[in-house]
Tab-separated table of C-alpha atoms in Angstrom:
chain	number	residue	atom	x	y	z
A	1	MET	CA	13.432	15.963	69.329
A	2	THR	CA	13.185	13.257	66.668
A	3	ASP	CA	15.682	10.414	66.884
A	4	PRO	CA	17.994	10.165	63.892
A	5	VAL	CA	17.487	7.226	61.549
A	6	VAL	CA	21.117	7.225	60.432
A	7	ARG	CA	23.902	7.876	62.887
A	8	CYS	CA	27.456	8.139	61.575
A	9	GLU	CA	30.253	8.149	64.135
A	10	ASN	CA	33.833	9.125	63.295
A	11	VAL	CA	33.704	7.745	59.788
A	12	ASN	CA	36.997	7.592	57.867
A	13	ILE	CA	37.117	6.179	54.336
A	14	TYR	CA	40.270	5.364	52.382
A	15	TYR	CA	40.925	4.426	48.771
A	16	GLY	CA	44.177	2.522	49.234
A	17	GLU	CA	46.558	4.992	50.886
A	18	LYS	CA	44.443	8.017	50.061
A	19	GLN	CA	41.998	9.190	52.706
A	20	ALA	CA	38.735	10.390	51.124
A	21	ILE	CA	36.643	11.015	54.256
A	22	ASN	CA	38.089	12.500	57.435
A	23	ASP	CA	36.441	11.619	60.729
A	24	ILE	CA	32.874	12.577	59.870
A	25	SER	CA	30.077	12.292	62.407
A	26	ILE	CA	26.566	13.194	61.337
A	27	ASP	CA	22.982	12.307	62.279
A	28	ILE	CA	20.317	12.091	59.562
A	29	LEU	CA	16.719	12.697	60.590
A	30	PRO	CA	13.882	10.463	59.347
A	31	LYS	CA	11.333	11.456	56.697
A	32	GLN	CA	13.233	14.512	55.622
A	33	ILE	CA	15.393	15.342	52.646
A	34	THR	CA	19.050	15.872	53.455
A	35	ALA	CA	21.291	17.302	50.739
A	36	PHE	CA	25.034	16.692	50.513
A	37	ILE	CA	26.783	19.489	48.629
A	38	GLY	CA	30.382	20.346	47.883
A	39	PRO	CA	32.871	20.653	45.028
A	40	SER	CA	33.890	17.641	42.933
A	41	GLY	CA	36.165	15.311	44.843
A	42	CYS	CA	34.992	16.517	48.252
A	43	GLY	CA	33.878	13.026	49.267
A	44	LYS	CA	30.106	13.539	49.270
A	45	SER	CA	29.372	10.631	46.896
A	46	THR	CA	31.857	8.376	48.680
A	47	PHE	CA	30.134	9.159	51.950
A	48	LEU	CA	26.687	8.602	50.445
A	49	ARG	CA	27.729	5.198	49.088
A	50	SER	CA	29.010	4.168	52.513
A	51	LEU	CA	25.441	4.375	53.822
A	52	ASN	CA	24.412	1.197	51.987
A	53	ARG	CA	27.884	-0.299	51.676
A	54	MET	CA	28.137	0.296	47.946
A	55	ASN	CA	31.810	1.073	48.544
A	56	ASP	CA	32.336	-2.599	49.463
A	57	THR	CA	32.426	-3.338	45.730
A	58	ILE	CA	35.370	-0.979	45.156
A	59	ASP	CA	38.807	-2.590	45.435
A	60	GLY	CA	41.020	-1.022	48.070
A	61	CYS	CA	38.190	0.955	49.664
A	62	ARG	CA	38.335	0.742	53.434
A	63	MET	CA	36.060	2.224	56.087
A	64	GLU	CA	36.618	2.992	59.782
A	65	GLY	CA	34.109	4.227	62.315
A	66	ARG	CA	30.483	3.265	62.781
A	67	ILE	CA	27.349	3.787	60.741
A	68	LEU	CA	24.150	2.891	62.580
A	69	ILE	CA	20.767	2.645	60.932
A	70	ASP	CA	17.987	2.346	63.488
A	71	ASP	CA	20.728	1.714	66.047
A	72	GLU	CA	22.064	-1.263	64.099
A	73	ASP	CA	25.701	-1.198	62.938
A	74	ILE	CA	25.479	-1.813	59.186
A	75	TYR	CA	29.161	-2.760	59.024
A	76	ALA	CA	28.788	-5.518	61.651
A	77	PRO	CA	30.104	-8.866	60.310
A	78	GLU	CA	26.723	-10.577	60.437
A	79	VAL	CA	25.016	-7.966	58.250
A	80	ASP	CA	23.905	-9.236	54.825
A	81	VAL	CA	24.292	-6.432	52.301
A	82	VAL	CA	21.470	-7.650	50.023
A	83	PRO	CA	18.599	-6.843	52.429
A	84	LEU	CA	20.589	-3.796	53.585
A	85	ARG	CA	20.547	-2.397	50.045
A	86	ALA	CA	16.814	-3.052	49.797
A	87	ARG	CA	16.359	-1.150	53.027
A	88	VAL	CA	18.670	1.623	51.843
A	89	GLY	CA	17.856	2.001	48.157
A	90	MET	CA	19.810	3.993	45.639
A	91	VAL	CA	19.072	6.066	42.556
A	92	PHE	CA	22.027	6.952	40.344
A	93	GLN	CA	23.032	9.888	38.197
A	94	LYS	CA	22.347	8.130	34.925
A	95	PRO	CA	19.010	6.307	34.755
A	96	ASN	CA	19.893	2.619	34.501
A	97	PRO	CA	16.780	0.561	33.770
A	98	PHE	CA	17.294	-3.138	33.133
A	99	PRO	CA	16.927	-4.200	29.485
A	100	LYS	CA	13.537	-5.619	30.374
A	101	SER	CA	9.923	-4.509	30.268
A	102	ILE	CA	8.676	-1.626	32.404
A	103	PHE	CA	6.765	-4.135	34.531
A	104	ASP	CA	9.777	-6.419	35.033
A	105	ASN	CA	12.010	-3.508	35.963
A	106	VAL	CA	9.785	-2.776	38.944
A	107	ALA	CA	8.829	-6.413	39.693
A	108	TYR	CA	12.417	-7.670	39.797
A	109	GLY	CA	13.240	-6.449	43.317
A	110	PRO	CA	10.035	-7.594	45.043
A	111	LYS	CA	10.455	-10.984	43.351
A	112	ILE	CA	14.006	-11.637	44.521
A	113	HIS	CA	13.233	-10.339	48.000
A	114	GLY	CA	10.124	-12.542	48.130
A	115	LEU	CA	7.777	-9.646	48.860
A	116	ALA	CA	4.915	-10.990	46.698
A	117	LYS	CA	3.147	-14.258	47.388
A	118	SER	CA	1.149	-14.275	44.177
A	119	SER	CA	1.218	-12.683	40.755
A	120	SER	CA	-1.760	-10.490	41.616
A	121	GLU	CA	0.090	-9.276	44.703
A	122	LEU	CA	3.126	-8.556	42.520
A	123	GLN	CA	0.929	-6.571	40.144
A	124	THR	CA	-0.394	-4.537	43.050
A	125	ILE	CA	3.151	-3.797	44.247
A	126	VAL	CA	4.241	-2.726	40.751
A	127	GLU	CA	1.209	-0.482	40.298
A	128	HIS	CA	1.699	1.028	43.720
A	129	ALA	CA	5.406	1.722	43.052
A	130	LEU	CA	4.704	3.237	39.625
A	131	LYS	CA	1.987	5.419	41.146
A	132	GLY	CA	4.397	6.397	43.912
A	133	SER	CA	6.964	7.505	41.355
A	134	GLY	CA	4.366	9.461	39.372
A	135	LEU	CA	4.806	7.269	36.295
A	136	TRP	CA	1.685	5.092	36.352
A	137	GLU	CA	-0.566	7.290	34.204
A	138	GLU	CA	2.147	7.555	31.543
A	139	VAL	CA	2.967	3.834	31.282
A	140	LYS	CA	-0.065	1.852	32.476
A	141	ASP	CA	-1.029	0.879	28.897
A	142	ARG	CA	2.455	-0.249	27.892
A	143	LEU	CA	3.869	-2.087	30.860
A	144	ASP	CA	5.198	-4.837	28.578
A	145	GLN	CA	7.362	-2.463	26.574
A	146	PRO	CA	11.084	-2.040	27.316
A	147	GLY	CA	12.003	0.367	30.098
A	148	THR	CA	14.882	1.604	27.989
A	149	GLY	CA	12.367	3.036	25.496
A	150	LEU	CA	11.173	5.683	27.960
A	151	SER	CA	12.471	9.264	28.004
A	152	GLY	CA	15.361	10.109	30.348
A	153	GLY	CA	13.073	11.618	32.982
A	154	GLN	CA	10.663	8.682	32.761
A	155	GLN	CA	13.562	6.228	33.041
A	156	GLN	CA	14.729	7.978	36.209
A	157	ARG	CA	11.226	7.767	37.670
A	158	LEU	CA	11.178	4.081	36.677
A	159	CYS	CA	14.385	3.644	38.677
A	160	ILE	CA	12.734	5.395	41.620
A	161	ALA	CA	9.721	3.050	41.243
A	162	ARG	CA	12.148	0.123	41.236
A	163	THR	CA	13.705	1.428	44.437
A	164	ILE	CA	10.458	2.001	46.325
A	165	ALA	CA	8.986	-1.345	45.162
A	166	VAL	CA	11.117	-3.118	47.779
A	167	GLN	CA	9.816	-0.846	50.541
A	168	PRO	CA	13.038	0.814	51.584
A	169	GLU	CA	13.381	2.987	54.630
A	170	ILE	CA	15.992	5.269	53.127
A	171	ILE	CA	16.576	6.371	49.526
A	172	LEU	CA	20.019	7.583	48.481
A	173	MET	CA	20.127	9.705	45.343
A	174	ASP	CA	23.407	10.493	43.633
A	175	GLU	CA	22.901	13.458	41.278
A	176	PRO	CA	19.533	12.062	40.131
A	177	CYS	CA	18.696	15.011	37.875
A	178	SER	CA	22.016	15.947	36.324
A	179	ALA	CA	21.155	14.204	33.043
A	180	LEU	CA	17.599	15.579	32.905
A	181	ASP	CA	15.991	18.674	31.417
A	182	PRO	CA	14.356	21.280	33.714
A	183	ILE	CA	10.828	19.857	33.325
A	184	ALA	CA	11.905	16.290	34.123
A	185	THR	CA	13.995	17.715	36.989
A	186	ALA	CA	10.976	19.554	38.394
A	187	LYS	CA	8.948	16.328	38.277
A	188	ILE	CA	11.650	14.415	40.169
A	189	GLU	CA	11.927	17.221	42.727
A	190	ALA	CA	8.154	17.267	43.262
A	191	LEU	CA	8.270	13.497	43.591
A	192	MET	CA	11.064	13.693	46.173
A	193	THR	CA	8.957	16.014	48.314
A	194	ASP	CA	6.057	13.517	48.127
A	195	LEU	CA	8.329	10.567	48.868
A	196	ALA	CA	9.786	12.294	51.916
A	197	LYS	CA	6.424	11.787	53.656
A	198	ASP	CA	7.216	8.060	53.774
A	199	TYR	CA	10.966	7.769	53.252
A	200	THR	CA	14.186	9.349	54.422
A	201	ILE	CA	15.951	10.795	51.403
A	202	ILE	CA	19.596	11.744	51.095
A	203	ILE	CA	20.605	13.449	47.883
A	204	VAL	CA	24.011	14.374	46.512
A	205	THR	CA	23.702	17.308	44.145
A	206	HIS	CA	25.954	19.777	42.377
A	207	SER	CA	23.013	22.107	41.937
A	208	MET	CA	22.892	24.469	44.879
A	209	GLN	CA	19.472	25.606	43.757
A	210	GLN	CA	18.240	22.029	43.846
A	211	ALA	CA	19.583	21.522	47.364
A	212	ALA	CA	17.911	24.778	48.404
A	213	ARG	CA	14.611	23.857	46.739
A	214	VAL	CA	14.151	20.311	47.986
A	215	SER	CA	16.017	19.719	51.227
A	216	GLN	CA	15.332	20.497	54.858
A	217	LYS	CA	18.913	19.862	55.951
A	218	THR	CA	22.126	20.515	54.053
A	219	ALA	CA	25.622	19.201	54.695
A	220	PHE	CA	28.588	20.907	53.065
A	221	PHE	CA	31.655	18.753	52.354
A	222	HIS	CA	35.094	19.986	51.368
A	223	LEU	CA	38.288	17.960	50.880
A	224	GLY	CA	36.833	15.021	52.792
A	225	ASP	CA	35.704	17.102	55.765
A	226	LEU	CA	32.174	17.897	56.820
A	227	ILE	CA	32.440	21.677	57.079
A	228	GLU	CA	28.911	22.589	58.079
A	229	TYR	CA	25.610	20.808	58.600
A	230	GLY	CA	22.366	22.578	59.393
A	231	ASP	CA	18.913	23.727	58.334
A	232	THR	CA	18.879	24.407	54.604
A	233	THR	CA	17.312	27.857	54.999
A	234	GLN	CA	20.031	28.928	57.381
A	235	MET	CA	22.816	27.388	55.262
A	236	PHE	CA	21.730	29.356	52.203
A	237	THR	CA	20.921	32.666	53.866
A	238	ASN	CA	23.418	32.898	56.693
A	239	PRO	CA	25.976	30.073	56.827
A	240	ARG	CA	28.200	29.994	59.884
A	241	GLU	CA	31.381	28.936	58.101
A	242	SER	CA	33.181	31.203	55.653
A	243	ARG	CA	34.088	28.182	53.477
A	244	THR	CA	30.392	27.335	53.101
A	245	GLN	CA	29.633	30.929	52.210
A	246	ASP	CA	32.448	31.072	49.642
A	247	TYR	CA	31.254	27.858	48.020
A	248	ILE	CA	27.537	28.590	47.821
A	249	THR	CA	28.086	32.139	46.589
A	250	GLY	CA	30.493	31.010	43.859
A	251	ARG	CA	33.735	32.306	45.325
A	252	PHE	CA	35.762	29.132	44.972
A	253	GLY	CA	35.512	26.064	42.822
B	1	MET	CA	35.791	39.292	51.061
B	2	ASN	CA	36.920	36.956	48.289
B	3	GLU	CA	35.841	37.792	44.783
B	4	HIS	CA	33.405	35.696	42.787
B	5	ILE	CA	34.719	33.289	40.177
B	6	VAL	CA	32.483	35.170	37.736
B	7	SER	CA	33.785	38.732	38.040
B	8	SER	CA	30.796	40.304	36.262
B	9	TYR	CA	28.741	39.197	39.283
B	10	ASP	CA	30.981	41.336	41.523
B	11	ASP	CA	30.573	44.228	39.081
B	12	GLU	CA	26.782	44.017	39.360
B	13	LEU	CA	26.828	43.915	43.169
B	14	ASN	CA	29.263	46.856	43.219
B	15	LYS	CA	26.933	48.800	40.932
B	16	LEU	CA	24.132	48.377	43.477
B	17	GLN	CA	26.351	49.717	46.232
B	18	THR	CA	27.513	52.688	44.152
B	19	LEU	CA	23.963	53.549	43.196
B	20	ILE	CA	22.831	53.418	46.833
B	21	MET	CA	25.637	55.742	47.883
B	22	THR	CA	24.904	58.213	45.066
B	23	MET	CA	21.210	58.281	45.943
B	24	GLY	CA	21.998	58.528	49.663
B	25	THR	CA	24.442	61.421	49.292
B	26	THR	CA	21.915	63.290	47.161
B	27	ALA	CA	19.121	62.718	49.694
B	28	THR	CA	21.350	63.890	52.545
B	29	GLU	CA	22.100	67.134	50.696
B	30	MET	CA	18.401	67.579	49.906
B	31	VAL	CA	17.551	67.511	53.613
B	32	ASP	CA	20.197	70.156	54.428
B	33	ASN	CA	19.170	72.290	51.466
B	34	ALA	CA	15.450	72.028	52.308
B	35	VAL	CA	16.064	73.421	55.798
B	36	ASP	CA	18.256	76.180	54.355
B	37	ALA	CA	15.669	77.043	51.679
B	38	LEU	CA	12.983	77.268	54.349
B	39	LEU	CA	15.002	79.421	56.738
B	40	ASN	CA	16.259	81.707	53.952
B	41	ALA	CA	12.926	81.736	52.081
B	42	ASP	CA	14.945	80.715	49.020
B	43	LYS	CA	12.397	79.719	46.356
B	44	GLU	CA	15.043	79.072	43.725
B	45	SER	CA	16.869	76.527	45.861
B	46	ALA	CA	13.516	74.981	46.877
B	47	ARG	CA	12.658	74.370	43.209
B	48	THR	CA	16.026	72.697	42.636
B	49	ILE	CA	15.282	70.320	45.524
B	50	ILE	CA	11.950	69.378	43.974
B	51	ASP	CA	13.705	68.628	40.667
B	52	THR	CA	16.371	66.589	42.424
B	53	ASP	CA	13.697	64.326	43.911
B	54	ARG	CA	12.993	63.079	40.395
B	55	ALA	CA	16.601	61.883	40.166
B	56	ILE	CA	16.163	59.965	43.426
B	57	ASN	CA	12.994	58.312	42.122
B	58	ALA	CA	14.790	57.366	38.897
B	59	GLY	CA	17.630	55.973	41.016
B	60	LEU	CA	15.179	53.739	42.880
B	61	SER	CA	13.753	52.449	39.590
B	62	ARG	CA	17.272	51.627	38.402
B	63	LEU	CA	18.064	49.956	41.737
B	64	THR	CA	14.904	47.835	41.522
B	65	GLU	CA	15.797	46.799	37.992
B	66	LEU	CA	19.388	45.894	38.899
B	67	SER	CA	18.235	43.939	41.963
B	68	GLN	CA	15.599	42.102	39.973
B	69	ASN	CA	18.185	41.090	37.375
B	70	ILE	CA	20.629	39.819	39.983
B	71	LEU	CA	17.869	37.834	41.722
B	72	ALA	CA	16.615	36.321	38.471
B	73	LEU	CA	19.924	35.708	36.710
B	74	ARG	CA	22.427	35.053	39.499
B	75	SER	CA	20.285	33.382	42.173
B	76	PRO	CA	22.304	35.020	44.936
B	77	MET	CA	22.893	33.097	48.147
B	78	ALA	CA	23.952	33.953	51.699
B	79	ASN	CA	25.727	37.340	52.007
B	80	ASP	CA	25.110	38.093	48.310
B	81	LEU	CA	21.388	37.561	48.818
B	82	ARG	CA	21.443	39.838	51.844
B	83	LYS	CA	23.324	42.484	49.844
B	84	VAL	CA	20.536	42.590	47.271
B	85	LEU	CA	17.653	42.488	49.759
B	86	SER	CA	19.200	45.159	51.978
B	87	ALA	CA	19.943	47.347	48.935
B	88	ILE	CA	16.226	47.362	48.061
B	89	GLN	CA	15.363	48.151	51.680
B	90	VAL	CA	17.861	51.042	51.839
B	91	GLY	CA	16.779	52.319	48.425
B	92	LEU	CA	13.145	52.552	49.541
B	93	ASN	CA	14.147	54.465	52.665
B	94	ILE	CA	16.269	56.921	50.675
B	95	GLU	CA	13.386	57.476	48.290
B	96	ARG	CA	11.118	58.336	51.233
B	97	VAL	CA	13.709	60.798	52.545
B	98	GLY	CA	13.681	62.424	49.084
B	99	ASP	CA	9.904	62.809	49.328
B	100	LEU	CA	10.163	64.335	52.793
B	101	ALA	CA	12.783	66.859	51.593
B	102	LYS	CA	10.600	67.672	48.605
B	103	ASN	CA	7.572	68.284	50.848
B	104	MET	CA	9.616	70.611	53.031
B	105	ALA	CA	10.912	72.420	49.930
B	106	LYS	CA	7.368	73.101	48.732
B	107	LEU	CA	6.653	75.229	51.807
B	108	PRO	CA	8.749	78.355	51.022
B	109	ILE	CA	7.540	78.323	47.409
B	110	SER	CA	3.898	78.884	48.194
B	111	ASN	CA	3.989	80.403	51.683
B	112	GLU	CA	5.413	83.357	53.549
B	113	ILE	CA	6.579	81.716	56.727
B	114	PHE	CA	7.410	83.701	59.825
B	115	ILE	CA	10.135	81.959	61.838
B	116	GLU	CA	11.294	83.274	65.187
B	117	ASP	CA	15.070	83.164	65.662
B	118	ILE	CA	14.924	80.597	68.452
B	119	TYR	CA	12.903	78.282	66.209
B	120	ALA	CA	15.286	78.839	63.305
B	121	VAL	CA	18.182	77.765	65.518
B	122	GLU	CA	16.323	74.694	66.678
B	123	LEU	CA	15.246	73.664	63.182
B	124	ARG	CA	18.769	74.102	61.877
B	125	LYS	CA	20.046	71.922	64.701
B	126	MET	CA	17.437	69.228	63.985
B	127	GLY	CA	18.182	69.403	60.260
B	128	LYS	CA	21.903	68.855	60.909
B	129	ILE	CA	21.219	65.907	63.194
B	130	ALA	CA	18.737	64.344	60.756
B	131	SER	CA	21.051	64.638	57.754
B	132	GLY	CA	24.027	63.620	59.939
B	133	ASN	CA	22.262	60.464	61.104
B	134	LEU	CA	21.318	59.680	57.520
B	135	PHE	CA	24.914	60.168	56.385
B	136	ASP	CA	26.249	58.037	59.243
B	137	SER	CA	23.780	55.210	58.593
B	138	LEU	CA	24.748	55.162	54.898
B	139	LYS	CA	28.406	55.068	55.916
B	140	THR	CA	27.803	52.008	58.117
B	141	TYR	CA	25.962	50.397	55.209
B	142	ASN	CA	28.813	51.099	52.806
B	143	GLN	CA	31.492	49.948	55.240
B	144	GLU	CA	29.410	46.996	56.461
B	145	ASN	CA	29.948	48.036	60.067
B	146	ALA	CA	27.184	46.531	62.219
B	147	GLU	CA	28.634	47.800	65.524
B	148	GLU	CA	28.634	51.375	64.271
B	149	ALA	CA	25.107	50.860	62.881
B	150	LEU	CA	23.892	50.063	66.407
B	151	ILE	CA	25.334	53.371	67.641
B	152	VAL	CA	23.724	55.308	64.783
B	153	HIS	CA	20.444	53.556	65.550
B	154	ALA	CA	20.607	54.618	69.189
B	155	ASN	CA	21.482	58.234	68.243
B	156	ASP	CA	17.997	58.746	66.832
B	157	ILE	CA	16.627	59.301	70.318
B	158	ARG	CA	18.219	62.775	70.432
B	159	LEU	CA	16.298	63.833	67.342
B	160	ASP	CA	13.075	62.449	68.803
B	161	GLU	CA	13.576	64.479	71.964
B	162	LEU	CA	14.310	67.664	70.058
B	163	HIS	CA	11.206	67.133	67.936
B	164	LYS	CA	9.039	66.624	71.016
B	165	ALA	CA	10.420	69.706	72.760
B	166	PHE	CA	10.114	71.807	69.603
B	167	SER	CA	6.525	70.731	68.957
B	168	LYS	CA	5.540	71.415	72.538
B	169	SER	CA	7.034	74.882	72.419
B	170	VAL	CA	5.358	75.749	69.104
B	171	MET	CA	2.010	74.433	70.328
B	172	LEU	CA	2.199	76.659	73.392
B	173	ASN	CA	3.085	79.592	71.192
B	174	ILE	CA	0.142	79.028	68.864
B	175	THR	CA	-2.268	80.202	71.549
B	176	LYS	CA	-0.246	83.343	72.165
B	177	ASP	CA	0.538	84.250	68.576
B	178	VAL	CA	-2.723	83.703	66.730
B	179	GLU	CA	-1.655	85.952	63.866
B	180	ASN	CA	1.096	83.529	62.817
B	181	ILE	CA	-0.883	80.350	63.293
B	182	ASP	CA	-0.234	79.209	59.691
B	183	SER	CA	3.515	79.605	60.153
B	184	SER	CA	3.373	77.635	63.401
B	185	ILE	CA	1.577	74.770	61.682
B	186	HIS	CA	4.210	74.752	58.924
B	187	LEU	CA	6.986	74.603	61.510
B	188	LEU	CA	5.312	71.627	63.214
B	189	PHE	CA	5.150	69.969	59.810
B	190	VAL	CA	8.889	70.540	59.207
B	191	SER	CA	9.851	69.266	62.644
B	192	ARG	CA	7.786	66.144	62.084
B	193	HIS	CA	9.426	65.604	58.683
B	194	LEU	CA	12.929	65.906	60.139
B	195	GLU	CA	12.015	63.424	62.842
B	196	ARG	CA	10.902	61.013	60.125
B	197	VAL	CA	14.169	61.463	58.229
B	198	GLY	CA	15.774	60.199	61.453
B	199	ASP	CA	13.488	57.161	61.410
B	200	HIS	CA	14.623	56.334	57.885
B	201	ALA	CA	18.258	56.642	58.984
B	202	LYS	CA	17.401	54.152	61.730
B	203	ASN	CA	15.868	51.775	59.175
B	204	ILE	CA	19.047	51.988	57.094
B	205	ALA	CA	21.116	51.139	60.188
B	206	GLU	CA	18.866	48.082	60.677
B	207	ALA	CA	19.448	47.106	57.034
B	208	THR	CA	23.202	47.304	57.670
B	209	ILE	CA	22.895	44.931	60.628
B	210	TYR	CA	20.879	42.495	58.498
B	211	LYS	CA	23.335	42.778	55.622
B	212	VAL	CA	26.339	42.067	57.832
B	213	LYS	CA	24.990	39.604	60.377
B	214	GLY	CA	21.979	38.072	58.669
B	215	GLU	CA	19.834	38.917	61.671
B	216	ILE	CA	16.660	40.956	61.701
B	217	TYR	CA	17.370	43.654	64.280
B	218	GLU	CA	14.500	44.122	66.671
B	219	PRO	CA	15.133	46.927	69.119
B	220	SER	CA	13.592	46.446	72.550
B	221	ASP	CA	11.710	49.798	72.581
């Protein structure tokens, strides 16, 4: 039995008075893709953001319970969120490259985290990250051009390159393909499968087909509760909970 | 079971079920009629059975097409997925039953078959059990009753025993009644066909269990 890389214990999250997450405990296994699914407002994105303390930036957002990454409580007072967010990277719904060159987009993180001792080392890191995100062949001759000039799918892969350039352990993805066409989506999905050899990936998706295609584990959220968590194949062929079945077969919205 | 948000999806799944039941009822009647046609040497009825098999084959084509469309256009999940997969499974079994009934119906058309009364009684009994098991298995499929499907599955043993006893008796008789050896061989053929109808009923019961519980039923025998 593999030890989980993320261990969440009795997590409750509140926005002011409103409780968004109700007493969720879940273990995430390393070097696998875990999908969070559920209807809008079910708390899946809130829960995802709690894994690298992105919720800290939201006024009135409060968290109870424990989230351990490699047995370390990430909400402990001494934890610095900057290295935490390098360790637990994030890719968002809308590709958000910096208004800088392709090279600088990827080099920015390693620079501020002091991962490169020389410019040649930085170049190696950038090349490696762009290769890792499947973008290198498409951009290697125009690294000095603005990242914002790339297509939507390329921009998203640039954001993935930016994330892996700082050598994270875990990559969180919040609807990474919802703004992309099917071809760009397929490329990201193929990339995710490759990345899962080295990283733990957690993806929030509204596309049930995407969850079924890419993930090994699926968690179904509803109204702030974790309803069911299990092997993706089992969840999509024979879920244990009737609420999971109703949701994945399109019987409630 | 709650309905889908998209009601046309429910309509398509219901169409599958209706088609299965139409095909199944037809196949059940074909089995009964094939035994009757044989025992009564009724060539007319036998020809009707052969024609009816074409309708079953057309039904399977329609079922395959409907299933393919649901798989491609709806991407069914969970119990919906199992509904479609089990419908294909059941459809194939019904189609095989149609073929078996057709084969039996061909016999009285081209042969004069001598059937002793005791064998006629036995064949009629086996025919009733075979078509009864088929009917019962289709009922469990339609009503999504996995417990009942297990019972139907277990009932097949009676048909197997009758087939064994019948075959043994006919084989013994072959040596004594050399004149009617052709008829004896035909009767063995019919008995074997009825036993196989029972096997298809068993397969349909297994499909019901899969459809309802999502488990592949593996009997211990």
